[in-house]
Protein backbone atom coordinates (compact mmCIF):
# COMPACT_ATOMS: atom_id res chain seq x y z
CA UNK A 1 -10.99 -43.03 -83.86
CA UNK A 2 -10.11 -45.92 -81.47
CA UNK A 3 -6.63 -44.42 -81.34
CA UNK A 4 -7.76 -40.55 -80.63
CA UNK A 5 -10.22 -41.91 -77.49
CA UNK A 6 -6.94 -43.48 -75.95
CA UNK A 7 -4.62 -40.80 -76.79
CA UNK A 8 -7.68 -38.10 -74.76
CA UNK A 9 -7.78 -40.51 -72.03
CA UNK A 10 -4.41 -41.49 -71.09
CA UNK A 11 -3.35 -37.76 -70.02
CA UNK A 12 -7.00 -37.38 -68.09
CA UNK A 13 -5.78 -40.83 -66.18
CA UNK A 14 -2.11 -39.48 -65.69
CA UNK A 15 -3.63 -35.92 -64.07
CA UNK A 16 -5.77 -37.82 -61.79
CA UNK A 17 -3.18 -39.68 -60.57
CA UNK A 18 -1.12 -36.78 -59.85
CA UNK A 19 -3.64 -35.35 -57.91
CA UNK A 20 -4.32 -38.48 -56.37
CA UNK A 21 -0.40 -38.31 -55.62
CA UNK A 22 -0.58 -34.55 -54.15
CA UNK A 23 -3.56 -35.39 -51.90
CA UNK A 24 -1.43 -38.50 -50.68
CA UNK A 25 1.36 -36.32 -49.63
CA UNK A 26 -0.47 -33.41 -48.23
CA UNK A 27 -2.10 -35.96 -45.59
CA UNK A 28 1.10 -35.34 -43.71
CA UNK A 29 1.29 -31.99 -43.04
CA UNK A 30 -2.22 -31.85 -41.55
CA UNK A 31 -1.30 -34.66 -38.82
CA UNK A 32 1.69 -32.74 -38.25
CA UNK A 33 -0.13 -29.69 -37.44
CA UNK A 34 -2.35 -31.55 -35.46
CA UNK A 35 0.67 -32.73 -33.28
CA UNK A 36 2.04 -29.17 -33.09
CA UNK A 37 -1.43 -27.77 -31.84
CA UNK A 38 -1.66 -30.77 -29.18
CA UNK A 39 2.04 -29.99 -27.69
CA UNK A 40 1.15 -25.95 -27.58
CA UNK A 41 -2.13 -26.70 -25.82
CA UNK A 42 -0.20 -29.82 -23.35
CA UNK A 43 2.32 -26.58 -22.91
CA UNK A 44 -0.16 -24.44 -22.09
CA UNK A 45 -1.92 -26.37 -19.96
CA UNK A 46 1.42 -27.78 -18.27
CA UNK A 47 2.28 -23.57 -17.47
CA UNK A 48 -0.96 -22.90 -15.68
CA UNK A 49 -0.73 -26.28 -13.70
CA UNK A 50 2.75 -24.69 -12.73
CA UNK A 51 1.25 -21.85 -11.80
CA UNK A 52 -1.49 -22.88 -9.71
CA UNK A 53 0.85 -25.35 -7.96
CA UNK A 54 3.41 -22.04 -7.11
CA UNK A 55 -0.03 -19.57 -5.91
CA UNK A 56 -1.45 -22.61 -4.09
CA UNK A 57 2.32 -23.40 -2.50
CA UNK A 58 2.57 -19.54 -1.72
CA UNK A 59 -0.36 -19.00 0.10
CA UNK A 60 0.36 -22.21 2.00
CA UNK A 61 3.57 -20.43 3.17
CA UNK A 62 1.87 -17.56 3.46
CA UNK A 63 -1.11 -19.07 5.80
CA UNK A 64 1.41 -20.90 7.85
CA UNK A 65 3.49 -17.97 8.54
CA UNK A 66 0.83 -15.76 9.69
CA UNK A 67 -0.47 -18.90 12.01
CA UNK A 68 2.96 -18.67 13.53
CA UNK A 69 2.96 -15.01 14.35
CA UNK A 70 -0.26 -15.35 16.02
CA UNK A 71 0.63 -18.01 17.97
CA UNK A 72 3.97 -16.67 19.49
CA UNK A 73 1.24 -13.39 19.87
CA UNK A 74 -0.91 -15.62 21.76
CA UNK A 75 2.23 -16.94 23.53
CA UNK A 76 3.40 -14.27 24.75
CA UNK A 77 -0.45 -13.44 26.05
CA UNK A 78 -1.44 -16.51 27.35
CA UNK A 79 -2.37 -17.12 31.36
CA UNK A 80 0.42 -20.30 32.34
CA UNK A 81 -1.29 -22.15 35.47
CA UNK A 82 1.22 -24.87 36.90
CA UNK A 83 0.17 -27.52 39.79
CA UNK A 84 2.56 -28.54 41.98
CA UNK A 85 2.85 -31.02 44.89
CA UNK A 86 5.96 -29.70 47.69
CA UNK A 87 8.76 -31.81 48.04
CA UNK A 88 8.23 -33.64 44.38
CA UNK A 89 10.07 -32.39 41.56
CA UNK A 90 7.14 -33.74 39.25
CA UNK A 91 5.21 -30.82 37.91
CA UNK A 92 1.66 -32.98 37.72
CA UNK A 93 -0.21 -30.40 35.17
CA UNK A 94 0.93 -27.70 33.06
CA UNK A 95 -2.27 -25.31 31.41
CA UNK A 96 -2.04 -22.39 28.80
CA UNK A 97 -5.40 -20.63 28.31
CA UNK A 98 -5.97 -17.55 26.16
CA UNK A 99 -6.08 -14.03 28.55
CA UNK A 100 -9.03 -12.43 28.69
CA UNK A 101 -9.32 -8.59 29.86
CA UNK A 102 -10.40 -8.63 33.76
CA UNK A 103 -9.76 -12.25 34.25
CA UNK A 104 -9.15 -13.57 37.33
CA UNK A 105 -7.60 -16.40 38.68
CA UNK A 106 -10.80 -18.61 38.84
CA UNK A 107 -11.41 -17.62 35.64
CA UNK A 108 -8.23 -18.96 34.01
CA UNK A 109 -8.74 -22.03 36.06
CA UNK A 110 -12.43 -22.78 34.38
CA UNK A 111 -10.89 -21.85 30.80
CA UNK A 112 -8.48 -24.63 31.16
CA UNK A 113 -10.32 -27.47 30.39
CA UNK A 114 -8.59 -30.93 31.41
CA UNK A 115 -7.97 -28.94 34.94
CA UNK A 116 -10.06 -30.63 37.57
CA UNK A 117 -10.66 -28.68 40.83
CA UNK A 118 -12.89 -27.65 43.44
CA UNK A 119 -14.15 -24.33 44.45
CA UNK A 120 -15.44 -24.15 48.07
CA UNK A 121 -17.72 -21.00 47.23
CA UNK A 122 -18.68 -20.33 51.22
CA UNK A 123 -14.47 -19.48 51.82
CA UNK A 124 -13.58 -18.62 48.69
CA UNK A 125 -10.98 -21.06 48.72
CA UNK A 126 -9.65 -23.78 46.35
CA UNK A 127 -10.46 -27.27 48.31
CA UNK A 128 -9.20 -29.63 45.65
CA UNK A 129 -7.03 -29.82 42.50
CA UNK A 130 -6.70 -32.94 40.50
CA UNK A 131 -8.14 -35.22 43.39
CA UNK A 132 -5.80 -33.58 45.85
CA UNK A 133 -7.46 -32.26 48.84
CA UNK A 134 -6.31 -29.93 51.12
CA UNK A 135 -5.22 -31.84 54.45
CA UNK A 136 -6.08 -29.13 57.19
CA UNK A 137 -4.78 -31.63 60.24
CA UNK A 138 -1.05 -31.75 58.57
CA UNK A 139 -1.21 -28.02 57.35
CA UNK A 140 -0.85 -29.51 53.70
CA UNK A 141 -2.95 -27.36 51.53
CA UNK A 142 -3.35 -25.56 48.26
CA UNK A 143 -1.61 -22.22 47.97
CA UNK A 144 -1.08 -20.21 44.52
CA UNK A 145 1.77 -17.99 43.61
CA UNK A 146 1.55 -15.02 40.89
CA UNK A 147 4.21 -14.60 38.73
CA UNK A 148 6.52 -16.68 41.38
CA UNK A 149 5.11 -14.42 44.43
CA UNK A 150 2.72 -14.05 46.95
CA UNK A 151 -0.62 -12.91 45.31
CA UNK A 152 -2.50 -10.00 46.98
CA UNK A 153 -5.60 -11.42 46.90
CA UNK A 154 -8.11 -14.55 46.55
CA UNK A 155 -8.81 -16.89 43.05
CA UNK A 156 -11.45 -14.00 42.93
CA UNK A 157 -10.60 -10.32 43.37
CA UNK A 158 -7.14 -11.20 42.33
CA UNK A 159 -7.30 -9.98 38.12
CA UNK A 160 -4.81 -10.79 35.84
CA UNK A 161 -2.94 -9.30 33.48
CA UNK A 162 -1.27 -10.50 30.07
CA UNK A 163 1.52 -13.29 30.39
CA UNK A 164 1.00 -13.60 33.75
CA UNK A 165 2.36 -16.96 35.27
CA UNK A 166 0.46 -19.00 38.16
CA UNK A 167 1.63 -21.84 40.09
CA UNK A 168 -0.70 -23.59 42.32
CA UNK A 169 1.32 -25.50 45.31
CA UNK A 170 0.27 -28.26 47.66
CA UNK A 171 2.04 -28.13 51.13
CA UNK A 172 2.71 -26.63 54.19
CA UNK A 173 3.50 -22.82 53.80
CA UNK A 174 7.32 -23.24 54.61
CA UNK A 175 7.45 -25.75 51.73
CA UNK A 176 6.25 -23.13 49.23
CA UNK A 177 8.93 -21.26 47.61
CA UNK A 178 8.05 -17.82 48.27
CA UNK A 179 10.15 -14.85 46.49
CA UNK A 180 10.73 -12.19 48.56
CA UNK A 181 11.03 -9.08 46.94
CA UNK A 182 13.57 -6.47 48.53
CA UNK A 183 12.06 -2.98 49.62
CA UNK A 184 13.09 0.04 48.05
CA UNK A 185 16.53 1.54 49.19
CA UNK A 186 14.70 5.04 48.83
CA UNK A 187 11.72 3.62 50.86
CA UNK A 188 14.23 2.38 53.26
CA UNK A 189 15.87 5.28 53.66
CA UNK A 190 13.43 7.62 54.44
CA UNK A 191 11.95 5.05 56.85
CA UNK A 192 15.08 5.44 58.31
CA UNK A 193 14.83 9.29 58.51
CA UNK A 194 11.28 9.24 59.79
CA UNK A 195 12.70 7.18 63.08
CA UNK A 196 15.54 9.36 63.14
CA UNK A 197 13.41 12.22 62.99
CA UNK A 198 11.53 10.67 65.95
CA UNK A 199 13.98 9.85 68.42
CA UNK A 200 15.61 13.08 67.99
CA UNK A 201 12.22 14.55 69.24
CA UNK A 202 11.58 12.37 72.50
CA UNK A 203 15.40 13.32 73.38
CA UNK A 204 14.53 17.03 73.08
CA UNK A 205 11.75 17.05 74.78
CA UNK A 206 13.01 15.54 77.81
C-alpha cells in the first residue's frame, strides 16, 4: 500500500515542479515587456518634446522676423530730430519718435522724451534746448532745418510728413548750413521771357 501512495505522489511532486519551473521562466518575458513598453512611451514622449521644441523655435523665428519688418516700417516712418551746436562737430542729441498724421514740429519735440527744451509760447519760438539758451546780444540762437532746408514755417504751423528729418542748430545764421535749392530752369526761363517781354514794350512805346 505504502509503495502505491509513493509511486501516486512522486509524479504529482515532479508536475508541480515543472510548473513551478515554467512560472520561473515566464517571469522574464513580462519584465521584458515591461522594458519595451517604457522605451515606446520614453520615445514617444522624447518625439513630442522634439516637437514642441521645433513649433516653440519656429514661432520664435517667426515673432522675431515680423518685429524686424515693423521696425525698419517704423524706420523708415519715424520723425529724426538732431541738436546741434555751430562750429562743433559733436552732434549733442540724436531723437527718433514715431510720426503721427498732422504732427508738427513741437509735437515731435514733446514725443521725444529725454529732449529738454523750452517753448516761449508769447513768440512762438524755441528759447532753450538742453540748457542752451538763445544768446540774442551775440546773434547765437536756435534755428531748425527741415529735411536739411529752410522750413516754411514756425515749431507750430510747420506739419510734418513721414521720414521727415529735423536738425535744430545753435548759432549765428551764417553758421547754419543752409541748402539752397536751385530754381527751376523752366521757371527761369519764362522769368526771363516775362522781362523780355517787358522791355520790348517800354522801347516801343517810346
Amino acid at each position: 500500500m505504502k509503495k502505491f501512495i509513493k509511486l501516486i505522489t512522486l509524479p504529482l511532486v515532479a508536475t508541480m515542479l515543472v510548473a513551478c519551473g515554467n512560472n520561473t521562466e515566464e517571469a522574464p518575458v513580462e519584465s521584458s515587456s515591461v522594458e519595451e513598453t517604457s522605451s515606446v512611451e520614453e520615445t514617444t514622449e522624447s518625439s513630442v518634446e522634439s516637437t514642441e521644441n521645433a513649433s516653440e523655435s519656429e514661432a520664435t523665428e517667426s515673432t522675431e522676423e515680423t518685429t524686424e519688418e515693423s521696425s525698419e516700417e517704423a524706420d523708415e516712418t519715424a520723425i529724426t530730430l538732431s541738436i546741434i551746436v555751430s562750429g562743433t562737430e559733436e552732434t549733442i542729441g540724436e531723437f527718433t519718435v514715431p510720426f503721427e498724421e498732422g504732427m508738427n514740429v513741437i509735437g515731435a519735440m514733446e514725443a521725444a522724451e529725454e529732449l529738454t527744451f523750452t517753448f516761449n509760447e508769447e513768440e512762438g519760438i524755441i528759447d532753450v534746448i538742453e540748457d542752451i539758451a538763445n544768446d540774442y546780444e551775440t546773434g547765437d540762437t536756435w534755428v531748425y532745418l527741415l529735411n536739411d532746408q529752410m522750413a516754411e514755417f514756425g515749431v507750430v504751423s510747420q506739419t510734418l510728413e513721414e521720414g521727415d528729418n529735423i536738425k535744430w542748430y545753435f548759432g549765428t545764421i551764417d553758421q547754419i548750413p543752409i541748402t539752397i535749392i536751385p530754381a527751376n530752369e523752366d521757371e527761369v526761363t519764362e522769368e526771363a521771357a516775362s522781362e523780355d517781354e517787358g522791355q520790348v514794350e517800354v522801347i516801343d512805346g517810346e
